[in-house]
Tab-separated table of C-alpha atoms and ligand atoms in Angstrom:
chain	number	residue	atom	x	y	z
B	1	UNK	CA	117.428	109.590	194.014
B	2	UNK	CA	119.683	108.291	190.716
B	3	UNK	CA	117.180	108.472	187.583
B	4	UNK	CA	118.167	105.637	185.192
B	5	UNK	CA	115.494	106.589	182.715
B	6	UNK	CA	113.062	109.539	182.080
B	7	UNK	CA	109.905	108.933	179.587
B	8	UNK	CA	108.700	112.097	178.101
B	9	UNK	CA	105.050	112.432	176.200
B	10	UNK	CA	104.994	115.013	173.261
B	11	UNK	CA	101.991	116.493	171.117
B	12	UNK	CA	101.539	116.470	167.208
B	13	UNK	CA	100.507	120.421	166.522
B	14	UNK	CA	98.415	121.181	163.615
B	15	UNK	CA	98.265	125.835	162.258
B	16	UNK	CA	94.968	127.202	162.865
B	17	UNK	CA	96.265	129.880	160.517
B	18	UNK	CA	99.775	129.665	158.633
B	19	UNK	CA	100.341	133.042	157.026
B	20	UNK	CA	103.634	133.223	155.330
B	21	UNK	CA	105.699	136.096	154.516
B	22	UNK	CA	108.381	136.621	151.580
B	23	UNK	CA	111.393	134.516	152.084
B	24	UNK	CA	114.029	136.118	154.276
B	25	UNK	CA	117.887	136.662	153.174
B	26	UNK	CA	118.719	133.424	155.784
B	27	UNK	CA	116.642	130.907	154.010
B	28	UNK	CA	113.409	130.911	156.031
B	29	UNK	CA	109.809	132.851	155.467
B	30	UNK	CA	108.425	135.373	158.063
B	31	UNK	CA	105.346	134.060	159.596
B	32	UNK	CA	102.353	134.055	161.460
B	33	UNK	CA	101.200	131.243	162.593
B	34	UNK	CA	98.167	129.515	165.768
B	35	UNK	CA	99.680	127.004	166.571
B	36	UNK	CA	97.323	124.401	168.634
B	37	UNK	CA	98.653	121.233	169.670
B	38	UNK	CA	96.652	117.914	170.133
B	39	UNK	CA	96.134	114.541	171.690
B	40	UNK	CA	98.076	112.593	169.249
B	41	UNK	CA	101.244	111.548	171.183
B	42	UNK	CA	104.728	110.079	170.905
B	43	UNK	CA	106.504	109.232	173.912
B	44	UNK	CA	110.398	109.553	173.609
B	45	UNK	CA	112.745	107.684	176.454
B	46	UNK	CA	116.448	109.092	177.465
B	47	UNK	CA	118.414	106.860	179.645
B	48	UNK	CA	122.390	107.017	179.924
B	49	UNK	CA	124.637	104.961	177.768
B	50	UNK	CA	128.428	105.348	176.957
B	51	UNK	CA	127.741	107.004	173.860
B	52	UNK	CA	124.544	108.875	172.108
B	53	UNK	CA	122.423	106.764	170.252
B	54	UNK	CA	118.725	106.844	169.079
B	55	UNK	CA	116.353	103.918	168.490
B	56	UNK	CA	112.635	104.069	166.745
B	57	UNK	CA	109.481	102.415	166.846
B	58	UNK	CA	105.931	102.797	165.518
B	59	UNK	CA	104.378	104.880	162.850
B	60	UNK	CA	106.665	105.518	160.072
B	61	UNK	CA	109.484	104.269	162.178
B	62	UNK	CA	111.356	103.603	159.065
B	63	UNK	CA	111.952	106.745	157.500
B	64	UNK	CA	113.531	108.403	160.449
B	65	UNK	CA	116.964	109.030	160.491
B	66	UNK	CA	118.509	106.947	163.082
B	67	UNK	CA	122.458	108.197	162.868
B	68	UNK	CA	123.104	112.164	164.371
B	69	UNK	CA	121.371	113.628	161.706
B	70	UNK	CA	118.409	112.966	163.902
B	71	UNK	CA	116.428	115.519	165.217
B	72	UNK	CA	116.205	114.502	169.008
B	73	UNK	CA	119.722	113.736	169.365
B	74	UNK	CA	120.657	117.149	167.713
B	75	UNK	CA	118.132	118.400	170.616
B	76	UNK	CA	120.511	116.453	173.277
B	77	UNK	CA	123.773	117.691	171.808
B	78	UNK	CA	122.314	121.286	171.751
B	79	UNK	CA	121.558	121.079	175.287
B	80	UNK	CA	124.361	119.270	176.578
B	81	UNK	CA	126.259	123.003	174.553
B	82	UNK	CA	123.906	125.278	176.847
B	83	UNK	CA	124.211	123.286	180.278
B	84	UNK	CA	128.034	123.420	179.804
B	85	UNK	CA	127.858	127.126	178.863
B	86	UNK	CA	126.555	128.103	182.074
B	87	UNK	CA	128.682	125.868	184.322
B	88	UNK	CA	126.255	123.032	184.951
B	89	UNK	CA	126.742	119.240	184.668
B	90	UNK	CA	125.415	116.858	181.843
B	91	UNK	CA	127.060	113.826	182.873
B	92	UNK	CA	130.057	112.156	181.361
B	93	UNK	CA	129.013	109.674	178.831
B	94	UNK	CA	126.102	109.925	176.317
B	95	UNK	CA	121.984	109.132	176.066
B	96	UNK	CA	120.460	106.307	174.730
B	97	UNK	CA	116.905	107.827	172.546
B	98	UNK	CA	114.650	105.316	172.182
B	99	UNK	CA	111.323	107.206	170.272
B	100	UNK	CA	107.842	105.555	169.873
B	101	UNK	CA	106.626	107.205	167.037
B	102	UNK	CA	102.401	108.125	166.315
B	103	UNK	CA	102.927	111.615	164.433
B	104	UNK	CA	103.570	110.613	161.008
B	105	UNK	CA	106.868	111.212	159.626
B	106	UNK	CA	107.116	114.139	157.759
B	107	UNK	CA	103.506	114.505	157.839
B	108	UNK	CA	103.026	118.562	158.739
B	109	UNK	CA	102.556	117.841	162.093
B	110	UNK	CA	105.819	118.754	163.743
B	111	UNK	CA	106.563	115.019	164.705
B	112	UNK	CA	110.303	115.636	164.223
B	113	UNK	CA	110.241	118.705	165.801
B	114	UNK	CA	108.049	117.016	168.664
B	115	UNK	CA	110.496	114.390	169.311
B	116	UNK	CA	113.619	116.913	169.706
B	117	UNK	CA	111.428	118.712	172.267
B	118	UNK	CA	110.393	115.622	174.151
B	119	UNK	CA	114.502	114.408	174.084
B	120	UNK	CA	115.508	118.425	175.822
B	121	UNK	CA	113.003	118.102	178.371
B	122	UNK	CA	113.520	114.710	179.242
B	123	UNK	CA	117.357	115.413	178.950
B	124	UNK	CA	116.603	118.561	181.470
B	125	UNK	CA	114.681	116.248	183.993
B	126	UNK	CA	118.068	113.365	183.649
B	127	UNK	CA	120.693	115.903	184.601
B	128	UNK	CA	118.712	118.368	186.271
B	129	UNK	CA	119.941	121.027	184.904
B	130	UNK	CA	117.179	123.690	186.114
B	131	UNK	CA	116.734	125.239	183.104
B	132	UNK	CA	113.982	127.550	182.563
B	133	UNK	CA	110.984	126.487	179.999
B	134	UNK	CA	111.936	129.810	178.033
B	135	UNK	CA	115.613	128.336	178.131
B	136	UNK	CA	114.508	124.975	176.777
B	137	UNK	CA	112.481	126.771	174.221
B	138	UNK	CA	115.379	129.084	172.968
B	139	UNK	CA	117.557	125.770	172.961
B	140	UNK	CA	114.923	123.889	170.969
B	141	UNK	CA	114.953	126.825	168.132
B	142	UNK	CA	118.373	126.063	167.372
B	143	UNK	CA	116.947	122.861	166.323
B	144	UNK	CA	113.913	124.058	164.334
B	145	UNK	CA	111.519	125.999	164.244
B	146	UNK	CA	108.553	124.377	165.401
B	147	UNK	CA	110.864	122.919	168.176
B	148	UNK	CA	109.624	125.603	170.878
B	149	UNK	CA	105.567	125.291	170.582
B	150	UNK	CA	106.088	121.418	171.271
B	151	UNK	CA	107.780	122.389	174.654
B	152	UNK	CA	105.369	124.697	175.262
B	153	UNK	CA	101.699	123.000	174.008
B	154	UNK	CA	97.977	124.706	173.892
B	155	UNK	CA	97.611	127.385	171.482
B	156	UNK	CA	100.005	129.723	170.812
B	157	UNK	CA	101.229	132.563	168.562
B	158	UNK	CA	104.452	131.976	166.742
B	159	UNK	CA	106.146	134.956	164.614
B	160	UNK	CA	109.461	135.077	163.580
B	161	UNK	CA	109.953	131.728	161.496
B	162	UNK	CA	107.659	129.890	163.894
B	163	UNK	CA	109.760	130.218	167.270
B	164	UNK	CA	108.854	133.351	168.720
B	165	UNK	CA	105.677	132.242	170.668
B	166	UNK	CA	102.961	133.907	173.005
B	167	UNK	CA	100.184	131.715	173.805
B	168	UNK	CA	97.109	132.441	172.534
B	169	UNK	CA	93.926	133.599	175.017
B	170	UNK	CA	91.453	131.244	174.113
B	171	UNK	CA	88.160	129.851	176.197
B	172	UNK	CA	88.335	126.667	177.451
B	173	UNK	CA	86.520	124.463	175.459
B	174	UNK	CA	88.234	121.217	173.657
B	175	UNK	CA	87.580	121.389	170.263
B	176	UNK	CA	87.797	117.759	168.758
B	177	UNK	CA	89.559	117.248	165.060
B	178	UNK	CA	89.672	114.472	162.945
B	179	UNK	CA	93.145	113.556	161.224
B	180	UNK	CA	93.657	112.157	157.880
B	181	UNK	CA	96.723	110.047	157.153
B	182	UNK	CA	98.123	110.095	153.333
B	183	UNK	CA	100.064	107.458	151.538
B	184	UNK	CA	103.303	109.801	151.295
B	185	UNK	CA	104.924	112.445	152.174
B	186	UNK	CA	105.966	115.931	151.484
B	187	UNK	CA	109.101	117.701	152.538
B	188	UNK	CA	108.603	120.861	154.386
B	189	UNK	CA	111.400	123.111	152.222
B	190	UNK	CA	110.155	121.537	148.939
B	191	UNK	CA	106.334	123.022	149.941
B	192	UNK	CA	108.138	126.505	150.856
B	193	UNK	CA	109.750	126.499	147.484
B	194	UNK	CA	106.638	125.595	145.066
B	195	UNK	CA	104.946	128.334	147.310
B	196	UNK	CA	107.842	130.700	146.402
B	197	UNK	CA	106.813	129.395	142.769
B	198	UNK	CA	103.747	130.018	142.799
B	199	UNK	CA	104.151	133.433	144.086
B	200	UNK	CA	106.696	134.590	141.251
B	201	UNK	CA	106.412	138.031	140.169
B	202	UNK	CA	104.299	139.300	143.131
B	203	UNK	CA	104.619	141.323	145.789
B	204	UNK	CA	104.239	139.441	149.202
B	205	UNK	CA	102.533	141.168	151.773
B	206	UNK	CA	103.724	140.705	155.452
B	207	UNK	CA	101.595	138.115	157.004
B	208	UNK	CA	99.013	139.188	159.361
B	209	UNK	CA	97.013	137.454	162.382
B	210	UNK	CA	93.751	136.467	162.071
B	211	UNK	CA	91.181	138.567	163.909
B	212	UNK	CA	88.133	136.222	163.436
B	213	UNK	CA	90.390	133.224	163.859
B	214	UNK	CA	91.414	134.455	167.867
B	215	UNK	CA	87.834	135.808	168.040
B	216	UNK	CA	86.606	132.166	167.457
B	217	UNK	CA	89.522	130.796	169.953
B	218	UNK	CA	87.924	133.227	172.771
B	219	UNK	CA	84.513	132.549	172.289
B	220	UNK	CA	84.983	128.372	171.653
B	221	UNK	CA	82.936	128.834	168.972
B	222	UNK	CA	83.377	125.952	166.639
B	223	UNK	CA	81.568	126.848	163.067
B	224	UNK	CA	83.354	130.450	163.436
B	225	UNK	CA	86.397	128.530	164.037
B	226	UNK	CA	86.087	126.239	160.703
B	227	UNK	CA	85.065	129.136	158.758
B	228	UNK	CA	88.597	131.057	159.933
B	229	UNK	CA	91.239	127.925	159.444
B	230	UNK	CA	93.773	129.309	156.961
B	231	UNK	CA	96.999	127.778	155.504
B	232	UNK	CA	99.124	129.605	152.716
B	233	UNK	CA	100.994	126.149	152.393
B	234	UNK	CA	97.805	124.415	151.604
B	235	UNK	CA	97.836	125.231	147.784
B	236	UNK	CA	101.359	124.205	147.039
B	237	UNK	CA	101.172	121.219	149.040
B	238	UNK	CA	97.797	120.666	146.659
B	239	UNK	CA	100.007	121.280	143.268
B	240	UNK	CA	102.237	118.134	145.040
B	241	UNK	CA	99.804	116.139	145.935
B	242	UNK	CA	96.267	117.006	144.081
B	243	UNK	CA	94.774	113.596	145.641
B	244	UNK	CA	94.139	115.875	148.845
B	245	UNK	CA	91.650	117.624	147.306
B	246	UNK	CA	89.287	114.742	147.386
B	247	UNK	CA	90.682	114.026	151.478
B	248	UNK	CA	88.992	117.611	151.818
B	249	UNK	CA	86.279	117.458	149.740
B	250	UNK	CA	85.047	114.105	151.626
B	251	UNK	CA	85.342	115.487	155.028
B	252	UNK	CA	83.193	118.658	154.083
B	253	UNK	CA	80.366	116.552	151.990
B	254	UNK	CA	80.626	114.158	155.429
B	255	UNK	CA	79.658	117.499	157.998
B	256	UNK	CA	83.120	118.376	159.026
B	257	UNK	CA	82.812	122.105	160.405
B	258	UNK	CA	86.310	123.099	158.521
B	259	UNK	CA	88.960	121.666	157.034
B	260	UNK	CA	92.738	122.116	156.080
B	261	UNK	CA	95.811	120.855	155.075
B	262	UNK	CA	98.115	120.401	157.983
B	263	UNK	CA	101.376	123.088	157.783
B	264	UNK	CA	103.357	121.794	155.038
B	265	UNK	CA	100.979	118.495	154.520
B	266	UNK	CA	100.040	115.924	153.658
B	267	UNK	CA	98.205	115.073	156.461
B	268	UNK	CA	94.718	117.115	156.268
B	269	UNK	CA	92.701	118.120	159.742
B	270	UNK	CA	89.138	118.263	159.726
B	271	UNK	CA	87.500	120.328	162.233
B	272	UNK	CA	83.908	118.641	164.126
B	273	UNK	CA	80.855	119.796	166.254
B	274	UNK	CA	82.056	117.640	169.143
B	275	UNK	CA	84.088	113.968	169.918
B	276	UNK	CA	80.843	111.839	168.914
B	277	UNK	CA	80.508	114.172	165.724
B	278	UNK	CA	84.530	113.359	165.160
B	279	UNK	CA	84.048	109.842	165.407
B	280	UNK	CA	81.185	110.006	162.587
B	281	UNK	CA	83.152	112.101	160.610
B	282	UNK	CA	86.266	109.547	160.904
B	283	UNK	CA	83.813	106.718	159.841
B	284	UNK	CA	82.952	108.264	156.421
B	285	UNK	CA	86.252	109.459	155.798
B	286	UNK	CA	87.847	106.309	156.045
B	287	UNK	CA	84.770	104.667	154.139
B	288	UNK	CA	85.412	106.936	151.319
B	289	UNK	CA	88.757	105.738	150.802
B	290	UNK	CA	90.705	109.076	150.584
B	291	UNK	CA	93.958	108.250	152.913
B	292	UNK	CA	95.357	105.632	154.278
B	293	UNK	CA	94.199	106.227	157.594
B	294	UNK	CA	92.230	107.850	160.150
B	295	UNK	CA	92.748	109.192	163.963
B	296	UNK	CA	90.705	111.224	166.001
B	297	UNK	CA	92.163	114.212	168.516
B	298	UNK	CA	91.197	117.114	170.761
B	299	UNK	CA	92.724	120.050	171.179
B	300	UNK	CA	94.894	121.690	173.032
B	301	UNK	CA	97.322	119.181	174.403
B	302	UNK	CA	99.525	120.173	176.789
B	303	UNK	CA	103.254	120.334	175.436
B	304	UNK	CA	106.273	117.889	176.369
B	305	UNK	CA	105.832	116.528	179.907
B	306	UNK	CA	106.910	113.749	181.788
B	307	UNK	CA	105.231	110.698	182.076
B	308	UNK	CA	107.974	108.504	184.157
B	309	UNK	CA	111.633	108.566	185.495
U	1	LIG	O1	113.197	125.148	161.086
U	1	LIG	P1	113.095	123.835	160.351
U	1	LIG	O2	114.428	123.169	160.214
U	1	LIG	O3	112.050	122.939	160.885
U	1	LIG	O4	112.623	124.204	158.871
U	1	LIG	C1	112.692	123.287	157.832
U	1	LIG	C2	112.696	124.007	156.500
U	1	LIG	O5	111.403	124.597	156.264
U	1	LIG	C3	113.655	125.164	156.377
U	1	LIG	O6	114.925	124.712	155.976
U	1	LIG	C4	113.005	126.039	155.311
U	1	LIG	O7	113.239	125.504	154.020
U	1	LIG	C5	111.540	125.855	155.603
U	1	LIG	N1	111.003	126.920	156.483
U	1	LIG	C6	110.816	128.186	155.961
U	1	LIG	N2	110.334	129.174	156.773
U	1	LIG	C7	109.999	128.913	158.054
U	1	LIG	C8	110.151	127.609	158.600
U	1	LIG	C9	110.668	126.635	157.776
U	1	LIG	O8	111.103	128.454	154.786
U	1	LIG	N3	109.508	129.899	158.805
């Protein structure tokens, strides 16, 4: 059957725990990370054209890069390298991206990342190139770090600088998370390099996984969970942007069971008892007028799939 189009849904992901390392002679930090994706979506659309071109919509839509810079079509051109490399066929002429954005942009919730992920798998399904899901994945690093976990979705492990992943054993409850929206937003290398600031003069310990954190993932239990969130990005994106301080503080004084910054911010995650629970803890939070807006989500989502083609 000829495909003319393939749609592709991707998850935002949100770190359980983001323990960084000292930075590494190539530019990046050595991490540990949980990654956990969830049910906030954008849905990214590859159809041929004559020449590669990307179009967005939605959240944010405006602050994407729309020329080659982008992230998806770097995802496309990096494929289109790897089918070629082992023999196979990626058509003749190029892929028009057209994105339909939710994840905020530059947000700390992987939405680039996400849409580069959704753009190789929907690119895989367009010229069949039968690919493996480990193949996509080591194709995605290329394009960033957090490229991989969106392929792959749930809860999973990532060492290295984010990429190398092993998904986490964890029960299988849904836990359900509120997200909070700010009025900004902070570049992930600038919140790497205040942390490197911050951290002047001391000696960095390699990071280390969480033993109650995975404990809590087993067992599905949520207040153990909360209690074991961690982020070592969460107090330089704080010295950036001190207003989320008071985005925490109001989702703890309204019940929330933890609560976070999300990766490199500013988006914070709160962490509920259950969905009704997250939908009275999105109510306050948006009453108390501490971002600009509000979303509930449960977790994990499953990574890129397709939806149509
Ligand atoms: O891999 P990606 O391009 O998404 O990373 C964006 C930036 O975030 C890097 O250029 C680097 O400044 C920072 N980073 C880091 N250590 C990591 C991941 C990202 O310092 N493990």
């Amino acid at each position: 059957m000829f495909v003319t189009s393939v749609t592709v849904r991707v998850p935002a992901k949100i770190n359980l725990q983001l323990a960084v390392g000292p930075l590494r002679r190539d530019g990046y930090h050595g991490l540990v990370t949980v990654f956990h994706a969830v049910s906030l979506f954008d849905d990214v659309t590859v159809a041929p054209a004559a020449a590669d071109s990307v179009t967005v919509t939605g959240e944010g839509a405006g602050s994407v890069p729309a020329g080659p810079d982008n992230l998806a079509l770097r995802a496309v051109r990096a494929l289109r390298v790897a089918v070629a490399e082992r023999g196979g066929d990626a058509g003749n002429g190029g892929v028009a991206v057209a994105i339909s954005k939710r994840i905020p942009v530059a947000g700390g919730m992987a939405g680039g990342s996400a849409d580069a992920a959704a753009a190789l798998v929907a690119c895989d399904e367009l010229w069949c190139t039968g690919l493996t899901q480990q193949e996509l994945c080591t194709v995605g690093a290329e394009v960033g770090s957090d490229v991989p976990f969106a392929v792959l979705g749930g809860t999973a492990v990532g060492r290295g600088r984010g990429e190398q992943l092993a998904p986490a054993l964890a029960s299988p409850v849904s836990f359900h998370w509120v997200l909070a929206f700010a009025d900004g937003h902070l570049p992930t290398p600038t919140v790497f390099r205040t942390l490197d600031k911050l951290r002047a003069g001391q000696q960095v310990p390699e990071p280390e996984l969480s033993n109650e954190l995975m404990a809590a993932l087993r067992a599905g239990a949520v207040d153990d969970l909360g209690a074991a969130l961690s982020n070592d990005l969460q107090e330089p994106a704080l010295s950036l942007f001190p207003a989320l301080r008071k985005t925490l503080d109001a989702g703890l004084e309204a019940g929330a069971r933890g609560a976070l910054v999300s990766g490199s911010g500013p988006t914070c995650y709160f962490l509920a008892r259950d969905a009704r629970h997250a939908t009275d803890l999105a109510v306050a939070l948006s009453g108390a007028g501490v971002c600009r807006s509000v979303a509930t989500a449960a977790g994990p989502a499953p990574g890129a799939s397709v939806v149509a083609g």
